[in-house]
RNA sequence: GGGCUUGUAGCUCAGGUGGUUAGAGCGCUACACUGAUAAUGUAGAGGUCCGUGGUUCGAGUCCACGCAGGCCCA
């Protein structure tokens, strides 16, 4: 005896989730899904480590669903898919959180709290929400190994990072340079962008602004500016930081901006000049009133200075023009050769200034970038150690080489209030302005008020200043990075070619330095005169410490050699000895946290000390082999320049390989209105609540089905609900239907004793054919990392084909009579469909898929060969021999014809229960007839009609329609198509007939004749005169709505059946209960209907007796349209 | 300002290589069905396919320029 299929009255999806979860746990299904594939080909997945110092949000469910789907799919396909989890633990967010908790600022570190204590706090804080993350992982069904995760702060992880850094160092890919960063001379420290974004740092400041005149040198390039010009030509550039003018090294112009040369006079020296500036800005500096004044009338000191535009050109024409250094305090051969020229600047606008930007590469971030791109050297001097330094020192004063202003602070705010209040005091900017005016180098000087960043510590203005930084020379490997990226399969493709590809093309070196406390320390020690040592392992560090102790530099008790923590402050206490015997201190910076995560393919395994000692090339623990590179990774698109880049960069630089072969960059999860979710705005969706309410499957399914993962998702709980109702509800109903009747009939699926598919009815063969097509499509979609297409295909199959067509039309087969071949075929077919659906959906909806699979297979006795879990199965492959294209076409036709007939019934207000005698279907070829005949029974049953009659051409009653085949005609006749199309549309029935008879038509338009063939047009039947017809493309259907007495009686009988069934249901009878029906005499039509359809009524209602009686006292009165009847049902 | 991306019905989305009546689901309205019933069927209303130009016999689809939203960067 078979076991029962579980039946459910009100299933709760969240409970299904919990039930399956405990099943997985109890049986170790996840572990088994990995272990059972031991020895099979591996599929490598890298988990991008989340940071557990914040709570997980709904977007994490999205990202992790994507990851989970493909790991589960590949497992189904027979691969072994290990998924090592990980935690990202270093970085600024952790520091900020700790500072907030302790109520301290960075300033306090080392004062109120030691670095040691601070870092200890960070270590604790970073795992603060680990439990929530673990809960989410479990509840959403994300399978990842959290028992043995990699943790980026662990010594073995950091040690591996050091090893990799040393590799880069040894390859010459790690170097010290500088970047231009916000710097506070008053505080003597650089400021992070985070610090700069603190409220209140930007304040209005009144600065002296100068438009300086840069004198153009004569050359071939500049010759055009001197045609018909004898006076000197100057380029005008504006600055609000005059103190940077001695450091000017280039002028930047917009290549597309229009510029003009204006002939006029200097307002301070009154000398005749010609100046170059953006055309749009001429009005700003030259008075409209003076435009008409003749230049020759000008006298020194005139208020109105005449001017005249003498030339116009684009920025491109100005490029490479050289000019005389404006304030030549410092120069050298390199500068003379490569600086003081016009370069392109993408940031140049004509909003203010002159449309030409003064560039001092060491004092501006944009300046630094464009100067570097154009190969312009910086204006620097050598300090006492022979090191290059800028013209402003770290205190914010000019160096002695800037003789006129030596040791003057560049910003007046750096002077004390007392000094500034001295009536004789003049800010440096003003002194510079005076000097330039005198030298005929200033065109305009004025006060300018603008927003300027201030140091939050000292409240003094910041400078943009070159600060030491360590870099990875990614530019050296740019070509390989670009080249190897082309072999990565990006989803979506555009992120790979566009966002990522373009970024690689415009790569700059990777700035590795971070001035922080909690992170991976830079393992580089430097002596005062620049000797460097990079440490690549704990082993090496210990050896170096011993050396240092021996040399008497370290005492040996500074650090605990047995438990050497590689974080600050411990590593800072280590002072090594250089080859020449000098003490070396560690470079104080930490490395960018992105290095941590980008190195996870190696660092997650840690170093194998023996391999390391032997000097092996990849001395990582053994698991590294076979787990590099990754087959698949997935993260948010915001990781493009983050994790995706660091993974790629390190892999290419260290191994000349890609780090991952396939990648999905998913989009953002927004709220339902398309706004970013944020806790502050209160529009964030709680993932736990969502899962509790709708279950994990509906949540996952919705996210995948609704839009491609790489598009932004407008997350709407109504949508989740819809998915739950429409898809899961329908699937559940279908299963419930199956379980109900299978249990009644004691059906058991016996895989080896099934009815051959070829012997099953059309409907079964059709749905199985559809199922095979579904398998193919789903498999292909998953293989192409397109889960959305897979989900939509499964959903369409379940709701449209399986439920709304197959089950609906098959219902009678299940509920009538005893077990027979047809019934068994129906059960077997539906079982197969449900079972396969369970498997196909399981990567996306792992709980429900499991639940469905188990419900189906748990009822099988013993030897079924079914797995304990759907996640341990191998994915079915499509059986092409079950695919029947012509049957698919037939059924498609059946669905369309049925729909047309329903529509006609509706128009004539004839309900489906009323049988009709026939439909007419015009057919123009035999193939269509055969196609419809194959599914004739299905159509007739569905629409309650007795017969289909096929009207072919020979009847002569068909009215036809002709349509030009635009595609074919367009290709052939091009411009004449319009006329030809119009002419064809004018064809009458005679023309169509003639064309069919002659297999063509000679169409004459004007004097031209076109030989049309039958392929140039589409001919279809449109109407049968005298009938009411409905059309759907080439299909036409006419319905005979004559209702004979017999049909009327049958209709009444059906109504009666329906009412009796309702009564049965109201009485709470079971499906299989037999009844006795008594009907009171009354309407003659009902009596007649009863007599002529007695057998039918009994069969349908499970009635053993059906009696007409004279009167019923305790019967039920029933209305059927305009008829009334009294009847009674007894057991 | 730059790179990428999105824009089709009230909402969420489909619409290979251009082909003349632009589709689906939800929602809305009406009707039907009632042993899958917190289902289901049929019909209806609802579109300047973001705009403007261009290529073409023909553009939702291709090109250019804009507009609006999003992400990343500066």
Short mmCIF file of C-alpha atoms in Angstrom, two decimals, chain A residues 590 632 713 739:
data_model
loop_
_atom_site.label_atom_id
_atom_site.label_comp_id
_atom_site.label_asym_id
_atom_site.label_seq_id
_atom_site.Cartn_x
_atom_site.Cartn_y
_atom_site.Cartn_z
CA UNK A 590 47.84 51.02 6.41
CA UNK A 632 31.76 32.60 -10.81
CA UNK A 713 14.87 46.58 -8.64
CA UNK A 739 -2.62 14.81 -3.97
#
